[in-house]
PDB file of C-alpha atoms and ligand atoms in Angstrom:
ATOM      1  CA  UNK T 253       0.000   0.000   0.000  1.00 66.00           C
ATOM      2  CA  UNK T 254       2.527   2.525  -1.144  1.00 85.00           C
ATOM      3  CA  UNK T 255       1.513   6.093  -0.361  1.00 97.00           C
ATOM      4  CA  UNK T 256       5.110   7.296  -0.564  1.00 96.00           C
ATOM      5  CA  UNK T 257       5.256  11.036  -1.191  1.00 95.00           C
ATOM      6  CA  UNK T 258       1.462  11.413  -1.392  1.00 98.00           C
ATOM      7  CA  UNK T 259      -0.358  14.048   0.607  1.00 98.00           C
ATOM      8  CA  UNK T 260      -3.163  12.804   2.860  1.00 98.00           C
ATOM      9  CA  UNK T 261      -5.681  14.923   4.728  1.00 99.00           C
ATOM     10  CA  UNK T 262      -7.654  13.547   7.687  1.00 99.00           C
ATOM     11  CA  UNK T 263     -10.419  15.386   9.553  1.00 99.00           C
ATOM     12  CA  UNK T 264     -11.244  14.431  13.126  1.00 98.00           C
ATOM     13  CA  UNK T 265      -7.675  13.136  13.305  1.00 99.00           C
ATOM     14  CA  UNK T 266      -7.030  13.973  16.963  1.00 98.00           C
ATOM     15  CA  UNK T 267      -8.802  10.888  18.300  1.00 98.00           C
ATOM     16  CA  UNK T 268     -10.114   7.396  17.620  1.00 98.00           C
ATOM     17  CA  UNK T 269     -10.489   6.277  14.002  1.00 98.00           C
ATOM     18  CA  UNK T 270      -9.107   9.496  12.477  1.00 98.00           C
ATOM     19  CA  UNK T 271      -5.979   9.302  14.615  1.00 98.00           C
ATOM     20  CA  UNK T 272      -5.411   5.663  13.597  1.00 98.00           C
ATOM     21  CA  UNK T 273      -5.908   6.574   9.914  1.00 98.00           C
ATOM     22  CA  UNK T 274      -3.458   9.492  10.183  1.00 98.00           C
ATOM     23  CA  UNK T 275      -0.819   7.312  11.864  1.00 98.00           C
ATOM     24  CA  UNK T 276      -1.219   4.550   9.276  1.00 98.00           C
ATOM     25  CA  UNK T 277      -0.999   7.047   6.387  1.00 98.00           C
ATOM     26  CA  UNK T 278       2.291   8.153   7.892  1.00 98.00           C
ATOM     27  CA  UNK T 279       3.510   4.548   8.205  1.00 97.00           C
ATOM     28  CA  UNK T 280       2.768   4.039   4.511  1.00 97.00           C
ATOM     29  CA  UNK T 281       4.905   7.023   3.526  1.00 97.00           C
ATOM     30  CA  UNK T 282       2.310   9.784   3.141  1.00 98.00           C
ATOM     31  CA  UNK T 283       2.710  13.391   4.255  1.00 98.00           C
ATOM     32  CA  UNK T 284      -0.204  13.945   6.607  1.00 98.00           C
ATOM     33  CA  UNK T 285      -2.365  16.983   7.334  1.00 99.00           C
ATOM     34  CA  UNK T 286      -3.935  16.296  10.723  1.00 99.00           C
ATOM     35  CA  UNK T 287      -7.059  18.381  11.283  1.00 99.00           C
ATOM     36  CA  UNK T 288      -9.446  18.630  14.204  1.00 99.00           C
ATOM     37  CA  UNK T 289     -11.117  21.133  16.517  1.00 98.00           C
ATOM     38  CA  UNK T 290      -9.056  19.643  19.354  1.00 98.00           C
ATOM     39  CA  UNK T 291      -5.727  21.390  18.853  1.00 98.00           C
ATOM     40  CA  UNK T 292      -3.884  19.866  21.811  1.00 98.00           C
ATOM     41  CA  UNK T 293      -4.644  16.251  20.895  1.00 98.00           C
ATOM     42  CA  UNK T 294      -4.195  17.005  17.192  1.00 98.00           C
ATOM     43  CA  UNK T 295      -0.700  18.366  17.762  1.00 98.00           C
ATOM     44  CA  UNK T 296       0.019  15.244  19.810  1.00 98.00           C
ATOM     45  CA  UNK T 297      -0.826  13.095  16.765  1.00 98.00           C
ATOM     46  CA  UNK T 298       1.497  15.243  14.629  1.00 98.00           C
ATOM     47  CA  UNK T 299       4.274  14.682  17.188  1.00 98.00           C
ATOM     48  CA  UNK T 300       3.638  10.909  17.068  1.00 98.00           C
ATOM     49  CA  UNK T 301       3.843  10.987  13.265  1.00 98.00           C
ATOM     50  CA  UNK T 302       7.021  13.052  13.270  1.00 98.00           C
ATOM     51  CA  UNK T 303       8.570  10.710  15.835  1.00 98.00           C
ATOM     52  CA  UNK T 304       8.241   7.911  13.266  1.00 97.00           C
ATOM     53  CA  UNK T 305       9.901  10.057  10.581  1.00 97.00           C
ATOM     54  CA  UNK T 306       6.715  11.057   8.782  1.00 98.00           C
ATOM     55  CA  UNK T 307       6.058  14.599   7.559  1.00 98.00           C
ATOM     56  CA  UNK T 308       2.977  16.001   9.281  1.00 98.00           C
ATOM     57  CA  UNK T 309       1.240  19.291  10.064  1.00 98.00           C
ATOM     58  CA  UNK T 310      -1.752  20.290  12.148  1.00 98.00           C
ATOM     59  CA  UNK T 311      -4.477  22.666  11.020  1.00 98.00           C
ATOM     60  CA  UNK T 312      -7.418  23.493  13.269  1.00 98.00           C
ATOM     61  CA  UNK T 313     -10.715  23.430  11.375  1.00 98.00           C
ATOM     62  CA  UNK T 314     -14.331  23.002  12.401  1.00 99.00           C
ATOM     63  CA  UNK T 315     -15.779  20.892   9.582  1.00 98.00           C
ATOM     64  CA  UNK T 316     -19.238  22.322  10.236  1.00 98.00           C
ATOM     65  CA  UNK T 317     -18.033  25.624   8.770  1.00 98.00           C
ATOM     66  CA  UNK T 318     -17.569  25.683   4.970  1.00 98.00           C
ATOM     67  CA  UNK T 319     -15.042  28.538   5.105  1.00 98.00           C
ATOM     68  CA  UNK T 320     -12.839  26.536   7.482  1.00 98.00           C
ATOM     69  CA  UNK T 321     -13.071  23.448   5.237  1.00 99.00           C
ATOM     70  CA  UNK T 322     -12.007  25.579   2.273  1.00 98.00           C
ATOM     71  CA  UNK T 323      -9.098  27.016   4.253  1.00 98.00           C
ATOM     72  CA  UNK T 324      -8.068  23.541   5.429  1.00 98.00           C
ATOM     73  CA  UNK T 325      -7.770  22.279   1.855  1.00 98.00           C
ATOM     74  CA  UNK T 326      -5.866  25.394   0.802  1.00 98.00           C
ATOM     75  CA  UNK T 327      -3.470  25.092   3.764  1.00 98.00           C
ATOM     76  CA  UNK T 328      -2.841  21.439   2.888  1.00 98.00           C
ATOM     77  CA  UNK T 329      -1.895  22.277  -0.691  1.00 98.00           C
ATOM     78  CA  UNK T 330       0.197  25.236   0.485  1.00 98.00           C
ATOM     79  CA  UNK T 331       2.068  23.004   2.946  1.00 98.00           C
ATOM     80  CA  UNK T 332       2.613  19.917   0.778  1.00 98.00           C
ATOM     81  CA  UNK T 333       1.979  20.976  -2.837  1.00 97.00           C
ATOM     82  CA  UNK T 334      -0.786  18.449  -3.635  1.00 97.00           C
ATOM     83  CA  UNK T 335      -3.814  16.731  -2.165  1.00 98.00           C
ATOM     84  CA  UNK T 336      -3.819  13.082  -3.219  1.00 98.00           C
ATOM     85  CA  UNK T 337      -5.902  11.420  -0.522  1.00 98.00           C
ATOM     86  CA  UNK T 338      -8.562  12.692   1.881  1.00 98.00           C
ATOM     87  CA  UNK T 339     -10.416  10.944   4.673  1.00 99.00           C
ATOM     88  CA  UNK T 340     -13.481  12.955   5.703  1.00 99.00           C
ATOM     89  CA  UNK T 341     -13.860  11.384   9.096  1.00 98.00           C
ATOM     90  CA  UNK T 342     -14.805  13.957  11.769  1.00 98.00           C
ATOM     91  CA  UNK T 343     -18.100  13.213  13.455  1.00 98.00           C
ATOM     92  CA  UNK T 344     -20.119  13.227  16.652  1.00 97.00           C
ATOM     93  CA  UNK T 345     -22.878  11.052  18.118  1.00 96.00           C
ATOM     94  CA  UNK T 346     -25.239  13.961  18.647  1.00 96.00           C
ATOM     95  CA  UNK T 347     -28.460  13.888  20.606  1.00 96.00           C
ATOM     96  CA  UNK T 348     -29.897  10.592  21.851  1.00 95.00           C
ATOM     97  CA  UNK T 349     -33.702  11.025  21.647  1.00 97.00           C
ATOM     98  CA  UNK T 350     -36.724   9.389  20.138  1.00 98.00           C
ATOM     99  CA  UNK T 351     -37.615  11.074  16.861  1.00 98.00           C
ATOM    100  CA  UNK T 352     -40.635  13.003  18.174  1.00 98.00           C
ATOM    101  CA  UNK T 353     -38.517  14.321  21.042  1.00 98.00           C
ATOM    102  CA  UNK T 354     -35.440  15.167  18.937  1.00 98.00           C
ATOM    103  CA  UNK T 355     -34.732  18.896  19.389  1.00 98.00           C
ATOM    104  CA  UNK T 356     -34.556  21.139  16.321  1.00 98.00           C
ATOM    105  CA  UNK T 357     -31.157  22.445  17.434  1.00 98.00           C
ATOM    106  CA  UNK T 358     -29.879  18.905  17.974  1.00 98.00           C
ATOM    107  CA  UNK T 359     -31.077  17.885  14.515  1.00 98.00           C
ATOM    108  CA  UNK T 360     -29.431  20.847  12.830  1.00 98.00           C
ATOM    109  CA  UNK T 361     -26.184  20.261  14.693  1.00 98.00           C
ATOM    110  CA  UNK T 362     -25.816  16.570  13.825  1.00 98.00           C
ATOM    111  CA  UNK T 363     -26.724  17.122  10.178  1.00 98.00           C
ATOM    112  CA  UNK T 364     -24.217  19.958  10.007  1.00 98.00           C
ATOM    113  CA  UNK T 365     -21.311  18.196  11.710  1.00 98.00           C
ATOM    114  CA  UNK T 366     -21.851  14.697  10.249  1.00 98.00           C
ATOM    115  CA  UNK T 367     -23.305  15.399   6.782  1.00 99.00           C
ATOM    116  CA  UNK T 368     -22.908  19.014   5.630  1.00 99.00           C
ATOM    117  CA  UNK T 369     -19.256  18.764   6.667  1.00 99.00           C
ATOM    118  CA  UNK T 370     -18.627  15.896   4.264  1.00 99.00           C
ATOM    119  CA  UNK T 371     -20.144  17.923   1.428  1.00 99.00           C
ATOM    120  CA  UNK T 372     -18.055  20.990   2.361  1.00 99.00           C
ATOM    121  CA  UNK T 373     -14.784  19.027   2.483  1.00 99.00           C
ATOM    122  CA  UNK T 374     -15.595  17.018  -0.643  1.00 98.00           C
ATOM    123  CA  UNK T 375     -16.436  20.153  -2.627  1.00 98.00           C
ATOM    124  CA  UNK T 376     -13.114  21.843  -1.887  1.00 98.00           C
ATOM    125  CA  UNK T 377     -11.047  18.642  -2.138  1.00 99.00           C
ATOM    126  CA  UNK T 378     -12.558  17.986  -5.569  1.00 98.00           C
ATOM    127  CA  UNK T 379     -11.573  21.468  -6.768  1.00 98.00           C
ATOM    128  CA  UNK T 380      -7.918  20.569  -6.161  1.00 98.00           C
ATOM    129  CA  UNK T 381      -8.123  16.948  -7.332  1.00 98.00           C
ATOM    130  CA  UNK T 382      -9.854  17.912 -10.586  1.00 98.00           C
ATOM    131  CA  UNK T 383      -6.954  20.212 -11.427  1.00 98.00           C
ATOM    132  CA  UNK T 384      -4.480  17.411 -10.614  1.00 97.00           C
ATOM    133  CA  UNK T 385      -6.473  14.759 -12.489  1.00 97.00           C
ATOM    134  CA  UNK T 386      -6.285  12.228  -9.677  1.00 97.00           C
ATOM    135  CA  UNK T 387      -7.328  11.615  -6.075  1.00 98.00           C
ATOM    136  CA  UNK T 388      -8.939   9.197  -3.652  1.00 98.00           C
ATOM    137  CA  UNK T 389     -11.521  10.295  -1.087  1.00 98.00           C
ATOM    138  CA  UNK T 390     -12.895   8.185   1.758  1.00 98.00           C
ATOM    139  CA  UNK T 391     -15.990   9.403   3.584  1.00 99.00           C
ATOM    140  CA  UNK T 392     -16.632   7.993   7.039  1.00 99.00           C
ATOM    141  CA  UNK T 393     -20.167   6.634   7.216  1.00 99.00           C
ATOM    142  CA  UNK T 394     -21.227   3.861   9.641  1.00 98.00           C
ATOM    143  CA  UNK T 395     -23.251   0.665   9.785  1.00 98.00           C
ATOM    144  CA  UNK T 396     -25.914   3.249  10.605  1.00 98.00           C
ATOM    145  CA  UNK T 397     -25.528   4.466   7.014  1.00 98.00           C
ATOM    146  CA  UNK T 398     -27.357   1.263   6.000  1.00 98.00           C
ATOM    147  CA  UNK T 399     -29.824   0.514   8.795  1.00 98.00           C
ATOM    148  CA  UNK T 400     -31.663   2.506  11.462  1.00 98.00           C
ATOM    149  CA  UNK T 401     -31.537   2.289  15.235  1.00 97.00           C
ATOM    150  CA  UNK T 402     -33.756   3.865  17.909  1.00 97.00           C
ATOM    151  CA  UNK T 403     -32.783   7.239  19.481  1.00 96.00           C
ATOM    152  CA  UNK T 404     -30.214   8.070  16.778  1.00 97.00           C
ATOM    153  CA  UNK T 405     -32.416   9.562  14.033  1.00 98.00           C
ATOM    154  CA  UNK T 406     -30.050  12.464  13.348  1.00 98.00           C
ATOM    155  CA  UNK T 407     -26.914  10.317  13.253  1.00 98.00           C
ATOM    156  CA  UNK T 408     -28.567   7.624  11.116  1.00 98.00           C
ATOM    157  CA  UNK T 409     -29.907  10.198   8.647  1.00 98.00           C
ATOM    158  CA  UNK T 410     -26.535  11.919   8.334  1.00 99.00           C
ATOM    159  CA  UNK T 411     -24.673   8.634   7.794  1.00 99.00           C
ATOM    160  CA  UNK T 412     -27.181   7.458   5.138  1.00 99.00           C
ATOM    161  CA  UNK T 413     -26.685  10.857   3.474  1.00 99.00           C
ATOM    162  CA  UNK T 414     -22.922  10.338   3.405  1.00 99.00           C
ATOM    163  CA  UNK T 415     -23.441   7.106   1.431  1.00 99.00           C
ATOM    164  CA  UNK T 416     -25.747   8.793  -1.101  1.00 99.00           C
ATOM    165  CA  UNK T 417     -23.373  11.719  -1.537  1.00 99.00           C
ATOM    166  CA  UNK T 418     -20.464   9.296  -2.043  1.00 99.00           C
ATOM    167  CA  UNK T 419     -22.329   7.295  -4.700  1.00 98.00           C
ATOM    168  CA  UNK T 420     -23.336  10.450  -6.569  1.00 99.00           C
ATOM    169  CA  UNK T 421     -19.979  12.220  -6.549  1.00 99.00           C
ATOM    170  CA  UNK T 422     -18.151   8.975  -7.412  1.00 99.00           C
ATOM    171  CA  UNK T 423     -20.150   8.678 -10.639  1.00 98.00           C
ATOM    172  CA  UNK T 424     -19.621  12.336 -11.479  1.00 98.00           C
ATOM    173  CA  UNK T 425     -15.815  12.231 -11.213  1.00 98.00           C
ATOM    174  CA  UNK T 426     -14.821   8.609 -11.995  1.00 98.00           C
ATOM    175  CA  UNK T 427     -13.765   9.473 -15.544  1.00 98.00           C
ATOM    176  CA  UNK T 428     -11.535  12.264 -14.230  1.00 98.00           C
ATOM    177  CA  UNK T 429      -9.377   9.938 -12.135  1.00 98.00           C
ATOM    178  CA  UNK T 430     -11.001  10.568  -8.756  1.00 98.00           C
ATOM    179  CA  UNK T 431     -12.268   7.633  -6.689  1.00 98.00           C
ATOM    180  CA  UNK T 432     -14.717   8.278  -3.837  1.00 99.00           C
ATOM    181  CA  UNK T 433     -15.792   5.580  -1.380  1.00 99.00           C
ATOM    182  CA  UNK T 434     -17.571   5.299   1.961  1.00 99.00           C
ATOM    183  CA  UNK T 435     -16.588   3.169   4.935  1.00 98.00           C
ATOM    184  CA  UNK T 436     -19.111   1.810   7.435  1.00 98.00           C
ATOM    185  CA  UNK T 437     -17.614   0.837  10.781  1.00 98.00           C
ATOM    186  CA  UNK T 438     -19.559  -1.219  13.289  1.00 98.00           C
ATOM    187  CA  UNK T 439     -19.268  -0.056  16.901  1.00 98.00           C
ATOM    188  CA  UNK T 440     -15.620   0.813  17.471  1.00 97.00           C
ATOM    189  CA  UNK T 441     -14.102   1.292  20.898  1.00 94.00           C
ATOM    190  CA  UNK T 442     -13.299   5.030  20.771  1.00 95.00           C
ATOM    191  CA  UNK T 443     -14.161   8.085  22.901  1.00 93.00           C
ATOM    192  CA  UNK T 444     -17.243   8.546  20.639  1.00 93.00           C
ATOM    193  CA  UNK T 445     -18.939   5.709  22.543  1.00 91.00           C
ATOM    194  CA  UNK T 446     -18.594   7.789  25.722  1.00 84.00           C
ATOM    195  CA  UNK T 447     -22.164   8.898  24.989  1.00 79.00           C
ATOM    196  CA  UNK T 448     -23.331   5.384  25.964  1.00 84.00           C
ATOM    197  CA  UNK T 449     -23.458   3.826  29.455  1.00 87.00           C
ATOM    198  CA  UNK T 450     -21.229   0.836  30.295  1.00 88.00           C
ATOM    199  CA  UNK T 451     -24.368  -1.327  30.230  1.00 91.00           C
ATOM    200  CA  UNK T 452     -25.342  -0.109  26.751  1.00 90.00           C
ATOM    201  CA  UNK T 453     -21.784  -0.668  25.504  1.00 89.00           C
ATOM    202  CA  UNK T 454     -21.873  -4.255  26.777  1.00 90.00           C
ATOM    203  CA  UNK T 455     -25.168  -4.736  24.914  1.00 94.00           C
ATOM    204  CA  UNK T 456     -23.577  -3.418  21.723  1.00 95.00           C
ATOM    205  CA  UNK T 457     -21.001  -6.222  21.779  1.00 96.00           C
ATOM    206  CA  UNK T 458     -23.798  -8.756  21.283  1.00 95.00           C
ATOM    207  CA  UNK T 459     -24.761  -7.096  17.988  1.00 97.00           C
ATOM    208  CA  UNK T 460     -21.416  -8.101  16.440  1.00 97.00           C
ATOM    209  CA  UNK T 461     -21.144 -11.824  15.578  1.00 97.00           C
ATOM    210  CA  UNK T 462     -17.358 -11.562  16.058  1.00 98.00           C
ATOM    211  CA  UNK T 463     -18.172 -11.050  19.759  1.00 97.00           C
ATOM    212  CA  UNK T 464     -16.410  -7.769  20.482  1.00 96.00           C
ATOM    213  CA  UNK T 465     -16.265  -4.120  19.429  1.00 96.00           C
ATOM    214  CA  UNK T 466     -13.846  -3.160  16.669  1.00 98.00           C
ATOM    215  CA  UNK T 467     -10.631  -1.190  16.996  1.00 98.00           C
ATOM    216  CA  UNK T 468      -9.717   2.045  15.234  1.00 98.00           C
ATOM    217  CA  UNK T 469      -6.745   0.290  13.634  1.00 98.00           C
ATOM    218  CA  UNK T 470      -9.051  -2.273  11.997  1.00 98.00           C
ATOM    219  CA  UNK T 471     -11.001   0.557  10.350  1.00 98.00           C
ATOM    220  CA  UNK T 472      -7.792   2.349   9.359  1.00 98.00           C
ATOM    221  CA  UNK T 473      -6.544  -0.707   7.431  1.00 98.00           C
ATOM    222  CA  UNK T 474      -9.598  -0.541   5.152  1.00 98.00           C
ATOM    223  CA  UNK T 475      -9.235   3.215   4.685  1.00 98.00           C
ATOM    224  CA  UNK T 476      -5.577   2.826   3.692  1.00 98.00           C
ATOM    225  CA  UNK T 477      -6.436   0.140   1.138  1.00 98.00           C
ATOM    226  CA  UNK T 478      -9.185   2.287  -0.403  1.00 98.00           C
ATOM    227  CA  UNK T 479      -6.786   5.245  -0.484  1.00 98.00           C
ATOM    228  CA  UNK T 480      -4.099   3.300  -2.319  1.00 97.00           C
ATOM    229  CA  UNK T 481      -3.685   2.212  -5.937  1.00 97.00           C
ATOM    230  CA  UNK T 482      -4.477  -1.355  -4.794  1.00 97.00           C
ATOM    231  CA  UNK T 483      -8.104  -0.197  -4.938  1.00 98.00           C
ATOM    232  CA  UNK T 484      -7.750   1.306  -8.432  1.00 98.00           C
ATOM    233  CA  UNK T 485     -11.049  -0.205  -9.729  1.00 98.00           C
ATOM    234  CA  UNK T 486     -13.056   0.650  -6.600  1.00 98.00           C
ATOM    235  CA  UNK T 487     -15.288   3.697  -6.569  1.00 98.00           C
ATOM    236  CA  UNK T 488     -18.784   4.627  -5.403  1.00 98.00           C
ATOM    237  CA  UNK T 489     -18.802   1.762  -2.932  1.00 98.00           C
ATOM    238  CA  UNK T 490     -19.810   1.409   0.677  1.00 98.00           C
ATOM    239  CA  UNK T 491     -17.555  -0.944   2.633  1.00 98.00           C
ATOM    240  CA  UNK T 492     -18.623  -2.171   6.067  1.00 98.00           C
ATOM    241  CA  UNK T 493     -15.950  -3.074   8.618  1.00 98.00           C
ATOM    242  CA  UNK T 494     -18.321  -4.297  11.260  1.00 98.00           C
ATOM    243  CA  UNK T 495     -17.561  -7.714  12.780  1.00 98.00           C
ATOM    244  CA  UNK T 496     -20.623  -9.088  10.976  1.00 98.00           C
ATOM    245  CA  UNK T 497     -23.148  -6.526  12.309  1.00 98.00           C
ATOM    246  CA  UNK T 498     -24.901  -6.019   8.961  1.00 98.00           C
ATOM    247  CA  UNK T 499     -24.890  -9.732   8.124  1.00 98.00           C
ATOM    248  CA  UNK T 500     -27.375 -10.561  10.882  1.00 95.00           C
TER     249      UNK T 500
HETATM  250  N1  NAD F 204     -16.771   4.751  17.169  1.00 94.47           N
HETATM  251  C1  NAD F 204     -17.727   4.150  16.501  1.00 94.47           C
HETATM  252  O1  NAD F 204     -18.358   3.200  16.981  1.00 94.47           O
HETATM  253  C2  NAD F 204     -18.057   4.569  15.090  1.00 94.47           C
HETATM  254  C3  NAD F 204     -18.849   3.712  14.327  1.00 94.47           C
HETATM  255  C4  NAD F 204     -19.185   4.087  13.027  1.00 94.47           C
HETATM  256  C5  NAD F 204     -18.748   5.288  12.525  1.00 94.47           C
HETATM  257  N2  NAD F 204     -17.991   6.104  13.296  1.00 94.47           N
HETATM  258  C6  NAD F 204     -17.591   7.377  12.717  1.00 94.47           C
HETATM  259  O2  NAD F 204     -16.194   7.477  12.691  1.00 94.47           O
HETATM  260  C7  NAD F 204     -15.804   8.841  12.780  1.00 94.47           C
HETATM  261  C8  NAD F 204     -14.772   9.008  13.875  1.00 94.47           C
HETATM  262  O3  NAD F 204     -15.356   8.619  15.097  1.00 94.47           O
HETATM  263  P1  NAD F 204     -14.503   8.131  16.360  1.00 94.47           P
HETATM  264  O4  NAD F 204     -15.206   6.966  16.905  1.00 94.47           O
HETATM  265  O5  NAD F 204     -13.089   8.045  16.010  1.00 94.47           O
HETATM  266  O6  NAD F 204     -14.781   9.355  17.350  1.00 94.47           O
HETATM  267  P2  NAD F 204     -13.830  10.210  18.297  1.00 94.47           P
HETATM  268  O7  NAD F 204     -14.748  10.999  19.155  1.00 94.47           O
HETATM  269  O8  NAD F 204     -12.783   9.362  18.916  1.00 94.47           O
HETATM  270  O9  NAD F 204     -13.098  11.200  17.252  1.00 94.47           O
HETATM  271  C9  NAD F 204     -13.810  12.151  16.534  1.00 94.47           C
HETATM  272  C10 NAD F 204     -12.913  13.353  16.325  1.00 94.47           C
HETATM  273  O10 NAD F 204     -13.664  14.328  15.559  1.00 94.47           O
HETATM  274  C11 NAD F 204     -13.416  15.592  16.118  1.00 94.47           C
HETATM  275  N3  NAD F 204     -14.529  16.497  15.814  1.00 94.47           N
HETATM  276  C12 NAD F 204     -15.769  16.517  16.346  1.00 94.47           C
HETATM  277  N4  NAD F 204     -16.485  17.514  15.839  1.00 94.47           N
HETATM  278  C13 NAD F 204     -15.677  18.151  14.943  1.00 94.47           C
HETATM  279  C14 NAD F 204     -15.843  19.270  14.107  1.00 94.47           C
HETATM  280  N5  NAD F 204     -16.988  19.968  14.091  1.00 94.47           N
HETATM  281  N6  NAD F 204     -14.806  19.647  13.311  1.00 94.47           N
HETATM  282  C15 NAD F 204     -13.628  18.956  13.332  1.00 94.47           C
HETATM  283  N7  NAD F 204     -13.418  17.898  14.127  1.00 94.47           N
HETATM  284  C16 NAD F 204     -14.421  17.496  14.918  1.00 94.47           C
HETATM  285  C17 NAD F 204     -13.272  15.371  17.611  1.00 94.47           C
HETATM  286  O11 NAD F 204     -12.579  16.434  18.233  1.00 94.47           O
HETATM  287  C18 NAD F 204     -12.508  14.052  17.642  1.00 94.47           C
HETATM  288  O12 NAD F 204     -11.117  14.259  17.668  1.00 94.47           O
HETATM  289  C19 NAD F 204     -17.096   9.641  13.003  1.00 94.47           C
HETATM  290  O13 NAD F 204     -17.551  10.156  11.766  1.00 94.47           O
HETATM  291  C20 NAD F 204     -18.053   8.576  13.512  1.00 94.47           C
HETATM  292  O14 NAD F 204     -19.388   8.904  13.250  1.00 94.47           O
HETATM  293  C21 NAD F 204     -17.618   5.776  14.570  1.00 94.47           C
END
């Protein structure tokens, strides 16, 4: 999975899956733009990358703000000269409520952070990749981009939207050398699951035939493959990495 000399951008890279993706990009030879709203943890990831000899920078961007997404892409190109690979990963759990009780503010927030953000990043990444004539983009969806689950209407809607956006943009730009895919993790043991009680987390294990939650590194391996030329005929696809969750 040679990403030697390529530039990779990861949003939400200060923690969990994004951090694992950023570190693995670095291991595979990419120059990495680490972006997050959490500057302290983000800079920590940059230090970890640099300690392994990888080139890395941090840029603070809130993906819910289109201007900051635009700036992030511009800063990446200014720092490294190209943008070859992007993983649009930042996300939150959002409100946990039944649909009739879901607050309007909560709805707008989750759609903005988990769905609008992917459109904003994609739009500006495509601008650069179209000029280059190549690129690979991975959008972080979820198993909840394929099925619903109670109390997560906003999250489920956003993650389904990410899949539809991926399928549409992939068709639009396939002939111009840009591949766009979505990844659907099952429940992964990251700080994101802090929204759930220990009891709920234990119950989530039972939903995965493999009998445990996934790790961020297991998701990162799939992202790296999709990013690389090994996946040269793969575009517009949704790939679960879910311990069998969707097979039930
Ligand atoms: N953990 C899971 O079980 C799971 C399952 C399926 C999909 N996902 C998805 O994977 C992605 C990463 O989740 P994770 O589990 O690593 O979570 P995490 O909480 O460990 O990391 C998410 C990162 O995103 C950052 N972030 C949040 N809002 C942001 C914003 N507005 N702008 C920029 N950065 C922001 C956070 O600061 C954090 O560093 C999310 O899109 C999530 O929906 C997670």
